[in-house]
Short mmCIF file of C-alpha atoms in Angstrom, two decimals:
data_model
loop_
_atom_site.label_atom_id
_atom_site.label_comp_id
_atom_site.label_asym_id
_atom_site.label_seq_id
_atom_site.Cartn_x
_atom_site.Cartn_y
_atom_site.Cartn_z
CA MET A 1 -0.47 -45.06 -49.96
CA LYS A 2 -0.15 -45.24 -46.15
CA SER A 3 2.12 -47.43 -44.04
CA LYS A 4 0.39 -49.57 -41.46
CA LYS A 5 1.22 -52.40 -39.09
CA PHE A 6 -1.08 -55.41 -39.18
CA LYS A 7 -1.35 -57.95 -36.37
CA THR A 8 -2.24 -61.66 -36.43
CA SER A 9 -4.34 -63.40 -33.79
CA GLU A 10 -1.06 -64.70 -32.36
CA GLY A 11 0.25 -61.17 -31.92
CA LEU A 12 2.72 -61.25 -34.81
CA LYS A 13 3.16 -57.82 -36.44
CA ILE A 14 3.28 -57.50 -40.23
CA GLU A 15 4.52 -54.38 -42.00
CA GLY A 16 2.27 -53.22 -44.78
CA GLU A 17 0.80 -50.45 -46.89
CA VAL A 18 -2.79 -49.47 -47.62
CA GLY A 19 -3.63 -47.62 -50.79
CA TYR A 20 -6.07 -47.04 -53.63
CA LEU A 21 -5.52 -47.50 -57.35
CA GLU A 22 -7.49 -45.05 -59.49
CA VAL A 23 -8.54 -46.38 -62.90
CA SER A 24 -11.09 -45.65 -65.60
CA GLU A 25 -14.33 -47.57 -65.33
CA ASN A 26 -13.96 -48.33 -69.03
CA ARG A 27 -10.48 -47.81 -70.47
CA LYS A 28 -11.94 -47.70 -74.00
CA ASP A 29 -13.97 -44.61 -73.14
CA PRO A 30 -11.92 -41.45 -72.39
CA SER A 31 -14.94 -39.86 -70.68
CA SER A 32 -15.52 -42.84 -68.41
CA ARG A 33 -15.85 -42.11 -64.71
CA LYS A 34 -12.90 -42.80 -62.40
CA ILE A 35 -13.15 -45.53 -59.79
CA GLN A 36 -10.86 -46.48 -56.91
CA LEU A 37 -9.71 -49.98 -55.98
CA LYS A 38 -8.45 -50.65 -52.49
CA TYR A 39 -5.33 -52.75 -52.00
CA ILE A 40 -3.14 -53.82 -49.09
CA HIS A 41 0.50 -54.75 -49.64
CA LEU A 42 1.92 -56.90 -46.84
CA LYS A 43 5.69 -57.26 -46.54
CA SER A 44 7.22 -60.73 -46.38
CA LEU A 45 8.78 -62.05 -43.19
CA SER A 46 11.61 -63.51 -45.30
CA GLU A 47 14.91 -61.68 -45.74
CA ASN A 48 15.12 -63.09 -49.26
CA PRO A 49 11.50 -63.22 -50.45
CA ALA A 50 10.21 -64.93 -53.58
CA THR A 51 8.20 -63.09 -56.24
CA PRO A 52 5.36 -61.06 -54.67
CA VAL A 53 1.96 -62.77 -54.64
CA VAL A 54 -1.27 -60.97 -55.59
CA TYR A 55 -4.41 -62.65 -54.26
CA LEU A 56 -7.57 -62.49 -56.41
CA GLU A 57 -10.74 -63.38 -54.53
CA GLY A 58 -13.78 -65.16 -55.95
CA GLY A 59 -17.39 -64.36 -55.03
CA GLY A 60 -17.96 -60.69 -54.35
CA GLY A 61 -14.31 -59.86 -54.95
CA MET A 62 -13.27 -58.15 -51.71
CA SER A 63 -10.12 -59.50 -50.06
CA THR A 64 -8.41 -56.62 -48.21
CA TRP A 65 -10.49 -57.47 -45.13
CA GLU A 66 -8.29 -60.56 -44.69
CA ALA A 67 -5.30 -58.40 -43.84
CA GLU A 68 -7.35 -56.43 -41.32
CA SER A 69 -8.73 -59.55 -39.61
CA PRO A 70 -6.15 -60.94 -37.14
CA LYS A 71 -7.51 -64.48 -37.39
CA ASP A 72 -7.61 -64.52 -41.19
CA LEU A 73 -4.22 -62.88 -41.47
CA HIS A 74 -2.82 -65.68 -39.30
CA ASP A 75 -4.03 -68.17 -41.92
CA ARG A 76 -1.81 -66.46 -44.53
CA ILE A 77 1.42 -66.49 -42.50
CA ASP A 78 2.89 -69.44 -44.40
CA ILE A 79 2.75 -67.38 -47.61
CA LEU A 80 4.20 -64.31 -45.90
CA GLU A 81 7.14 -66.37 -44.70
CA VAL A 82 8.02 -66.84 -48.38
CA ALA A 83 6.82 -63.73 -50.23
CA ASP A 84 5.05 -60.37 -50.07
CA LEU A 85 1.27 -60.75 -50.23
CA ILE A 86 -0.97 -58.23 -51.96
CA PHE A 87 -4.75 -58.15 -51.57
CA LEU A 88 -6.67 -56.28 -54.27
CA ASP A 89 -10.41 -55.64 -54.04
CA ARG A 90 -12.04 -56.30 -57.41
CA ARG A 91 -13.52 -53.30 -59.23
CA GLY A 92 -17.16 -52.79 -58.34
CA SER A 93 -17.03 -55.02 -55.26
CA SER A 94 -17.96 -52.20 -52.88
CA ASP A 95 -19.74 -49.81 -55.25
CA GLU A 96 -23.42 -49.50 -54.32
CA ALA A 97 -24.08 -47.79 -57.66
CA LEU A 98 -23.57 -51.19 -59.31
CA THR A 99 -26.30 -52.96 -57.38
CA TYR A 100 -29.96 -52.77 -58.38
CA ILE A 101 -32.69 -53.62 -55.87
CA TRP A 102 -36.13 -54.63 -57.15
CA GLN A 103 -38.54 -51.84 -56.24
CA GLU A 104 -41.89 -53.56 -56.78
CA ASP A 105 -43.72 -56.23 -54.79
CA PHE A 106 -41.70 -59.29 -53.89
CA PRO A 107 -42.28 -62.05 -56.50
CA ALA A 108 -43.93 -64.68 -54.29
CA ASP A 109 -43.70 -67.37 -56.99
CA PHE A 110 -40.03 -66.79 -57.91
CA PHE A 111 -38.91 -70.12 -56.44
CA VAL A 112 -41.66 -72.17 -58.10
CA SER A 113 -40.09 -72.88 -61.49
CA GLU A 114 -37.10 -72.02 -63.66
CA GLU A 115 -39.40 -70.43 -66.24
CA ILE A 116 -40.94 -68.04 -63.69
CA ALA A 117 -37.53 -67.19 -62.21
CA ASN A 118 -36.06 -66.49 -65.65
CA LYS A 119 -38.91 -64.12 -66.57
CA HIS A 120 -38.57 -62.21 -63.31
CA TYR A 121 -34.80 -61.93 -63.63
CA GLN A 122 -35.16 -60.58 -67.16
CA LYS A 123 -37.44 -57.84 -65.77
CA LEU A 124 -34.87 -57.25 -63.07
CA ALA A 125 -32.11 -56.92 -65.66
CA LYS A 126 -34.09 -54.45 -67.78
CA ALA A 127 -34.84 -52.24 -64.78
CA ALA A 128 -31.22 -52.47 -63.60
CA LEU A 129 -29.78 -51.43 -66.96
CA GLU A 130 -32.12 -48.43 -67.06
CA LYS A 131 -30.94 -47.37 -63.60
CA PHE A 132 -27.27 -47.83 -64.46
CA SER A 133 -27.74 -45.75 -67.59
CA ARG A 134 -29.45 -42.93 -65.65
CA ASP A 135 -26.63 -42.97 -63.10
CA LYS A 136 -24.01 -42.97 -65.88
CA VAL A 137 -22.57 -46.25 -64.66
CA ASP A 138 -20.89 -48.18 -67.47
CA VAL A 139 -21.44 -51.86 -66.68
CA THR A 140 -19.50 -52.88 -69.78
CA GLY A 141 -16.35 -51.85 -67.91
CA TYR A 142 -16.71 -54.83 -65.60
CA ASN A 143 -15.17 -57.68 -67.54
CA ILE A 144 -12.19 -60.00 -67.20
CA GLU A 145 -9.96 -57.88 -69.42
CA GLU A 146 -10.51 -54.74 -67.35
CA HIS A 147 -9.98 -56.77 -64.18
CA ALA A 148 -6.71 -58.14 -65.57
CA LYS A 149 -5.52 -54.65 -66.49
CA ASP A 150 -6.32 -53.48 -62.96
CA VAL A 151 -4.03 -56.18 -61.59
CA ASN A 152 -1.21 -55.35 -63.98
CA ASP A 153 -1.57 -51.58 -63.46
CA LEU A 154 -1.34 -52.05 -59.69
CA MET A 155 1.82 -54.13 -60.03
CA THR A 156 3.31 -51.40 -62.23
CA ALA A 157 2.33 -48.70 -59.71
CA LEU A 158 4.02 -50.72 -56.95
CA GLY A 159 7.18 -51.03 -59.05
CA LEU A 160 6.93 -54.81 -59.40
CA ASP A 161 8.21 -56.10 -62.74
CA THR A 162 7.10 -59.69 -62.10
CA TYR A 163 4.54 -61.19 -59.77
CA THR A 164 2.74 -64.41 -58.90
CA ILE A 165 -1.00 -64.85 -59.36
CA PHE A 166 -3.02 -66.53 -56.59
CA GLY A 167 -6.62 -66.81 -57.72
CA PHE A 168 -9.65 -68.47 -56.17
CA SER A 169 -12.83 -69.31 -58.14
CA PHE A 170 -13.65 -66.24 -60.29
CA GLY A 171 -10.23 -64.97 -59.25
CA THR A 172 -8.77 -67.77 -61.38
CA HIS A 173 -10.87 -66.50 -64.28
CA ILE A 174 -9.15 -63.14 -63.91
CA GLY A 175 -5.79 -64.74 -63.16
CA MET A 176 -5.78 -66.74 -66.38
CA THR A 177 -6.69 -63.57 -68.27
CA VAL A 178 -3.67 -61.83 -66.73
CA MET A 179 -1.55 -64.80 -67.84
CA GLU A 180 -2.97 -64.49 -71.37
CA LEU A 181 -2.40 -60.72 -71.64
CA TYR A 182 0.84 -60.32 -69.66
CA PRO A 183 2.69 -63.67 -69.81
CA ASP A 184 6.13 -62.04 -69.47
CA ARG A 185 5.24 -60.50 -66.11
CA VAL A 186 3.68 -63.52 -64.40
CA ASP A 187 6.30 -65.65 -62.68
CA LYS A 188 4.00 -68.35 -61.32
CA ALA A 189 0.29 -68.96 -60.76
CA ILE A 190 -1.77 -70.71 -58.11
CA LEU A 191 -5.33 -71.43 -59.23
CA VAL A 192 -7.80 -72.83 -56.68
CA GLY A 193 -11.20 -73.95 -57.94
CA ALA A 194 -10.06 -73.05 -61.44
CA ASP A 195 -12.65 -71.64 -63.82
CA ALA A 196 -11.17 -70.79 -67.22
CA PRO A 197 -12.53 -67.95 -69.41
CA ASN A 198 -13.91 -70.49 -71.92
CA GLN A 199 -15.86 -72.20 -69.11
CA ALA A 200 -18.18 -69.31 -68.30
CA PHE A 201 -21.23 -71.59 -68.38
CA ASN A 202 -21.31 -74.92 -66.57
CA PHE A 203 -22.57 -78.35 -67.52
CA PRO A 204 -25.73 -79.54 -65.69
CA GLN A 205 -24.28 -83.06 -65.58
CA HIS A 206 -21.84 -81.89 -62.91
CA LEU A 207 -24.74 -81.45 -60.47
CA ASP A 208 -26.15 -84.88 -61.33
CA ALA A 209 -22.70 -86.42 -60.82
CA GLN A 210 -22.45 -84.66 -57.44
CA VAL A 211 -25.66 -86.34 -56.29
CA LYS A 212 -24.18 -89.75 -57.06
CA LYS A 213 -20.92 -88.79 -55.35
CA ILE A 214 -22.73 -87.72 -52.17
CA GLY A 215 -24.83 -90.88 -52.31
CA HIS A 216 -21.69 -93.02 -52.30
CA LEU A 217 -20.31 -90.99 -49.38
CA ILE A 218 -23.52 -91.59 -47.43
CA GLU A 219 -23.39 -95.30 -48.13
CA LYS A 220 -19.72 -95.55 -47.18
CA GLU A 221 -20.02 -93.46 -44.00
CA GLY A 222 -22.97 -95.57 -42.81
CA THR A 223 -24.57 -93.21 -40.25
CA LEU A 224 -27.85 -92.93 -42.17
CA ASN A 225 -28.10 -96.60 -43.11
CA MET A 226 -28.92 -95.46 -46.65
CA THR A 227 -27.59 -96.68 -49.98
CA ALA A 228 -26.47 -94.36 -52.78
CA GLY A 229 -29.50 -95.43 -54.79
CA GLU A 230 -31.88 -94.65 -51.92
CA PHE A 231 -30.41 -91.16 -51.55
CA GLU A 232 -30.86 -90.44 -55.25
CA LYS A 233 -34.42 -91.78 -55.08
CA LEU A 234 -35.15 -89.51 -52.09
CA LEU A 235 -33.92 -86.49 -54.06
CA ARG A 236 -35.97 -87.34 -57.14
CA GLU A 237 -39.11 -87.98 -55.12
CA THR A 238 -38.71 -84.70 -53.23
CA MET A 239 -38.13 -82.71 -56.42
CA GLN A 240 -41.14 -84.32 -58.09
CA LYS A 241 -43.36 -83.64 -55.08
CA LEU A 242 -42.42 -79.94 -55.10
CA LYS A 243 -42.92 -79.75 -58.86
CA GLU A 244 -46.44 -81.18 -58.63
CA GLN A 245 -47.39 -79.28 -55.48
CA PRO A 246 -45.28 -76.26 -54.49
CA VAL A 247 -45.29 -75.59 -50.75
CA SER A 248 -45.73 -72.31 -48.89
CA ILE A 249 -43.22 -71.01 -46.36
CA LEU A 250 -42.82 -67.80 -44.38
CA VAL A 251 -39.57 -65.84 -44.62
CA LYS A 252 -38.46 -62.29 -43.84
CA ASN A 253 -37.94 -59.76 -46.58
CA PRO A 254 -34.27 -58.77 -46.02
CA LEU A 255 -35.06 -55.16 -46.94
CA THR A 256 -38.28 -54.47 -45.03
CA LYS A 257 -37.80 -57.19 -42.36
CA LYS A 258 -41.49 -57.99 -42.82
CA GLU A 259 -42.71 -61.57 -43.01
CA ILE A 260 -43.78 -62.69 -46.47
CA GLU A 261 -45.20 -65.91 -47.87
CA LEU A 262 -43.35 -67.64 -50.69
CA LYS A 263 -44.18 -70.66 -52.79
CA ILE A 264 -41.34 -73.14 -53.29
CA GLY A 265 -41.30 -75.59 -56.18
CA ASP A 266 -38.64 -77.90 -57.55
CA PHE A 267 -36.68 -74.92 -58.89
CA GLY A 268 -36.35 -73.44 -55.40
CA LEU A 269 -34.89 -76.66 -54.04
CA ALA A 270 -32.67 -77.03 -57.11
CA LEU A 271 -31.31 -73.50 -56.62
CA VAL A 272 -30.56 -74.16 -52.95
CA LEU A 273 -28.78 -77.39 -53.79
CA ARG A 274 -26.86 -75.86 -56.68
CA LEU A 275 -25.40 -73.25 -54.30
CA ASP A 276 -24.71 -75.51 -51.32
CA ILE A 277 -24.28 -79.07 -52.57
CA ASP A 278 -20.50 -78.72 -52.88
CA ASP A 279 -19.87 -77.04 -49.54
CA TYR A 280 -18.21 -79.34 -47.01
CA TYR A 281 -20.23 -77.75 -44.19
CA ASP A 282 -23.63 -78.00 -45.93
CA ILE A 283 -23.32 -81.49 -47.44
CA PRO A 284 -23.89 -83.29 -44.09
CA VAL A 285 -27.39 -81.81 -43.67
CA ILE A 286 -28.63 -82.29 -47.25
CA PRO A 287 -30.15 -85.77 -46.64
CA ARG A 288 -32.04 -84.40 -43.61
CA LEU A 289 -33.20 -81.41 -45.68
CA LEU A 290 -34.68 -83.71 -48.34
CA TYR A 291 -36.20 -86.10 -45.81
CA SER A 292 -37.82 -83.28 -43.84
CA ILE A 293 -39.41 -81.78 -46.97
CA ASN A 294 -40.69 -85.19 -47.97
CA THR A 295 -42.37 -85.61 -44.58
CA GLY A 296 -43.98 -82.16 -44.55
CA ASP A 297 -41.47 -80.33 -42.35
CA TYR A 298 -40.28 -77.18 -44.12
CA SER A 299 -38.15 -75.64 -41.36
CA LEU A 300 -34.81 -76.54 -42.94
CA LEU A 301 -36.06 -75.53 -46.39
CA THR A 302 -37.12 -72.17 -44.95
CA TRP A 303 -33.62 -71.60 -43.54
CA PHE A 304 -31.96 -72.31 -46.88
CA VAL A 305 -34.42 -70.19 -48.89
CA GLN A 306 -33.96 -67.30 -46.45
CA LYS A 307 -30.23 -67.57 -47.09
CA ARG A 308 -30.76 -67.25 -50.87
CA ILE A 309 -33.74 -64.90 -51.07
CA SER A 310 -31.62 -62.02 -52.38
CA PHE A 311 -31.58 -63.70 -55.80
CA ALA A 312 -35.13 -62.47 -56.34
CA ILE A 313 -34.59 -58.85 -55.35
CA GLY A 314 -31.00 -57.85 -56.12
CA LEU A 315 -28.88 -57.74 -59.25
CA PRO A 316 -25.12 -57.08 -58.97
CA GLY A 317 -24.22 -55.26 -62.18
CA GLN A 318 -20.53 -56.08 -62.01
CA GLY A 319 -21.17 -59.76 -61.22
CA ILE A 320 -23.61 -60.35 -64.06
CA ASN A 321 -21.49 -58.42 -66.54
CA GLN A 322 -18.15 -60.02 -65.76
CA GLN A 323 -19.59 -63.53 -66.16
CA LEU A 324 -21.37 -62.77 -69.43
CA ALA A 325 -18.27 -61.06 -70.80
CA SER A 326 -16.37 -64.34 -70.58
CA GLY A 327 -16.48 -67.00 -73.24
CA SER A 328 -18.49 -70.06 -74.10
CA SER A 329 -18.43 -71.59 -77.56
CA GLN A 330 -21.70 -72.26 -79.33
CA ALA A 331 -20.90 -75.97 -79.18
CA ARG A 332 -20.52 -75.81 -75.39
CA TRP A 333 -23.74 -73.84 -74.98
CA SER A 334 -25.64 -76.29 -77.20
CA GLU A 335 -24.40 -79.21 -75.11
CA ILE A 336 -25.41 -77.38 -71.92
CA GLN A 337 -28.94 -76.87 -73.25
CA LYS A 338 -29.15 -80.54 -74.21
CA GLU A 339 -28.00 -81.67 -70.76
CA ALA A 340 -30.46 -79.27 -69.09
CA GLN A 341 -33.32 -81.11 -70.75
CA GLU A 342 -32.17 -84.37 -69.19
CA SER A 343 -30.98 -83.15 -65.78
CA ILE A 344 -33.24 -83.23 -62.74
CA PHE A 345 -31.86 -79.75 -61.98
CA GLY A 346 -32.64 -78.27 -65.40
CA ASN A 347 -30.23 -75.41 -66.16
CA VAL A 348 -30.18 -74.04 -62.61
CA VAL A 349 -26.38 -74.48 -62.54
CA ASN A 350 -26.13 -71.42 -64.81
CA PHE A 351 -28.80 -69.28 -63.16
CA PRO A 352 -29.08 -66.27 -63.20
CA PHE A 353 -26.60 -65.78 -66.06
CA SER A 354 -28.58 -68.01 -68.40
CA ALA A 355 -31.70 -65.94 -67.74
CA VAL A 356 -30.14 -62.68 -68.94
CA LYS A 357 -27.71 -64.10 -71.50
CA ASP A 358 -29.66 -62.58 -74.39
CA HIS A 359 -30.83 -59.48 -72.49
CA TRP A 360 -27.52 -57.85 -71.55
CA PRO A 361 -25.04 -55.65 -73.48
CA THR A 362 -22.43 -57.57 -75.46
CA ILE A 363 -18.75 -56.83 -74.90
CA ASP A 364 -15.81 -57.21 -77.26
CA LEU A 365 -12.51 -58.22 -75.70
CA SER A 366 -9.07 -58.03 -77.30
CA PHE A 367 -8.90 -61.83 -77.28
CA ASP A 368 -11.43 -64.61 -77.81
CA PRO A 369 -12.30 -65.97 -74.34
CA SER A 370 -14.00 -69.04 -75.82
CA ILE A 371 -10.61 -70.37 -76.95
CA PRO A 372 -8.87 -72.45 -74.24
CA ILE A 373 -5.91 -70.76 -72.56
CA LYS A 374 -2.41 -72.05 -73.33
CA SER A 375 0.51 -71.18 -71.07
CA GLU A 376 4.08 -72.14 -70.20
CA ILE A 377 3.92 -70.35 -66.83
CA PRO A 378 4.48 -72.75 -63.90
CA THR A 379 1.00 -73.22 -62.47
CA LEU A 380 -0.32 -74.99 -59.38
CA PHE A 381 -3.94 -76.09 -59.71
CA ILE A 382 -5.79 -77.02 -56.52
CA THR A 383 -9.19 -78.69 -56.69
CA GLY A 384 -11.52 -80.24 -54.10
CA THR A 385 -12.88 -83.64 -55.07
CA LEU A 386 -16.36 -82.53 -53.86
CA ASP A 387 -16.27 -79.33 -55.93
CA CYS A 388 -18.98 -79.48 -58.61
CA ARG A 389 -18.73 -75.81 -59.65
CA THR A 390 -15.21 -76.34 -60.95
CA PRO A 391 -14.96 -80.13 -60.81
CA VAL A 392 -11.77 -82.13 -61.23
CA GLN A 393 -12.62 -83.25 -64.78
CA GLN A 394 -13.25 -79.66 -65.91
CA VAL A 395 -9.98 -78.47 -64.37
CA GLU A 396 -8.13 -81.28 -66.13
CA GLU A 397 -9.50 -79.98 -69.45
CA THR A 398 -7.96 -76.59 -68.67
CA ILE A 399 -4.65 -78.14 -67.66
CA GLU A 400 -4.25 -79.61 -71.15
CA GLY A 401 -3.11 -76.14 -72.26
CA PHE A 402 -0.62 -75.69 -69.41
CA VAL A 403 2.71 -77.39 -70.09
CA ASN A 404 4.16 -76.66 -66.61
CA ALA A 405 1.22 -77.60 -64.41
CA ILE A 406 0.83 -79.46 -61.14
CA HIS A 407 -2.65 -80.56 -60.07
CA VAL A 408 -3.33 -81.13 -56.37
CA GLN A 409 -6.64 -82.85 -55.58
CA VAL A 410 -7.97 -82.38 -52.06
CA GLU A 411 -10.10 -85.34 -51.00
CA ASN A 412 -13.45 -84.39 -49.35
CA ALA A 413 -12.93 -80.64 -49.92
CA GLY A 414 -15.67 -78.62 -51.58
CA HIS A 415 -15.27 -75.49 -53.68
CA GLU A 416 -14.70 -73.24 -50.67
CA GLN A 417 -12.42 -75.55 -48.68
CA ALA A 418 -9.64 -76.66 -51.06
CA GLN A 419 -7.23 -73.79 -50.33
CA TRP A 420 -7.71 -74.14 -46.56
CA ASP A 421 -6.63 -77.75 -46.23
CA ALA A 422 -3.72 -77.78 -43.77
CA ASP A 423 -1.26 -79.47 -46.12
CA VAL A 424 -2.24 -77.14 -48.98
CA ALA A 425 -1.97 -73.91 -46.97
CA ASN A 426 1.03 -74.80 -44.82
CA LYS A 427 3.16 -76.93 -47.13
CA ILE A 428 2.10 -77.22 -50.77
CA VAL A 429 1.54 -73.53 -51.59
CA PRO A 430 4.70 -72.25 -49.81
CA THR A 431 6.79 -75.04 -51.40
CA PHE A 432 5.51 -74.08 -54.85
CA LEU A 433 6.24 -70.39 -54.24
CA LYS A 434 9.84 -71.28 -53.41
CA GLY A 435 10.17 -72.79 -56.89
CA GLU A 436 10.35 -76.40 -55.73
CA THR A 437 8.64 -79.02 -57.89
CA ASN A 438 8.67 -82.03 -55.55
CA ILE A 439 5.06 -81.50 -54.47
CA SER A 440 2.53 -84.10 -53.36
CA THR A 441 -0.52 -84.05 -55.61
CA ASN A 442 -2.85 -85.51 -52.97
CA ALA A 443 -4.25 -83.88 -49.85
CA TYR A 444 -7.02 -84.92 -47.50
CA TYR A 445 -9.72 -82.82 -45.84
CA SER A 446 -11.60 -84.24 -42.84
CA GLU A 447 -14.12 -87.02 -43.43
CA ILE A 448 -17.75 -85.92 -43.72
CA GLU A 449 -20.12 -86.97 -40.92
CA PHE A 450 -23.77 -86.91 -41.96
CA ILE A 451 -26.53 -85.60 -39.67
CA GLN A 452 -29.33 -88.01 -38.69
CA LEU A 453 -32.56 -87.71 -40.69
CA THR A 454 -34.78 -87.21 -37.62
CA GLY A 455 -34.65 -86.33 -33.95
CA LYS A 456 -32.53 -83.86 -32.06
CA ALA A 457 -29.31 -83.03 -33.83
CA SER A 458 -26.62 -80.41 -34.14
CA GLY A 459 -23.84 -79.65 -36.56
CA HIS A 460 -25.57 -77.20 -38.91
CA PRO A 461 -27.18 -73.77 -38.33
CA SER A 462 -30.38 -74.80 -40.16
CA ILE A 463 -31.24 -77.17 -37.30
CA LYS A 464 -32.79 -75.32 -34.39
#
């Protein structure tokens, strides 16, 4: 542990400590290798701080960079004015030994269909597991229970008897596991884009519902002079055209930097949309993306595929494992498969986890993650109304088990934006941390402005 002063973009200095927590890769195996997790503990600006807050990131799992970025640290000042803030990088988030890169020729037809993509990813998984085994990397140690124990062990090492969980996306997955395993130590919880352990696999209908939601936004906003029905028709026609006749585009291999030719079918477009259709900053260009493909212009499609090309060549061992180690009842999985047959997107909402579901080591946890979490811990749920990864209706299912819950819905916010709404970051979260319950359950992100279908335009990096 080393003391360090951190500075915001406004020049405000924050006292803090940087350290590493050493843990076993797999606590069930005494011979397991030791790994280190970086953390940064920032001291509160308050003379009488509330319970310390530990932030659990989603995505790749690294969060300590926020403390070291003056601009991003500035965005967390409202929390620091109430409590200490601790950033903990998730196990495996910076370990190159846990990433497998496909060594053979690039699969040029990967984006053609879900069936082709699934077969390739299963080959990828087999090769990855062989490499991890050779390198004596235990991927089974990367699961929500081990993550939760990391959090609790760090709090113990810091001498903190109680703490508050602040989780985003997969961080809520871990946060709820901490609440399940250590309820007496968690004072409060803030869960943004909440994804419960029993919701490891998502319903395809959420993507279909998002299309209708965006269609209504387009119709209401009026810039494109397009009805909701016309937008949905445009999507269906574009998907069908790519299914019947995949198109060829040129992209750069991110490893070799050489130009390669790829074929893109309806799966490729579905994968792009699945990843970007609930992002406030990508939604405005989606109608133009579809229209351009339909008229034979693949420049925008090329930009989006380039952004997501790593799916075909890289496999993050910790990411695949932690998702598959969570729970989904057989009834939920059966319903997902049924919906996939009817959805225009198929089961892309669960790719690549669905591809390797039956080709990856199984993991036994000390609790059944397919059973919904129940908790009496005061919990603040924050959800964007344009979030289709963890949509409002799914979060409300989770809340049924939380007797002391507040649910804030942020209008127009996508999955990534809900926690950054000004009212949420500056008022709602700090108020909740102070223990106050008089909290507004509605917040409003900026209105979406759609980009014209043709002609010169700006507002999105895909448009050159």
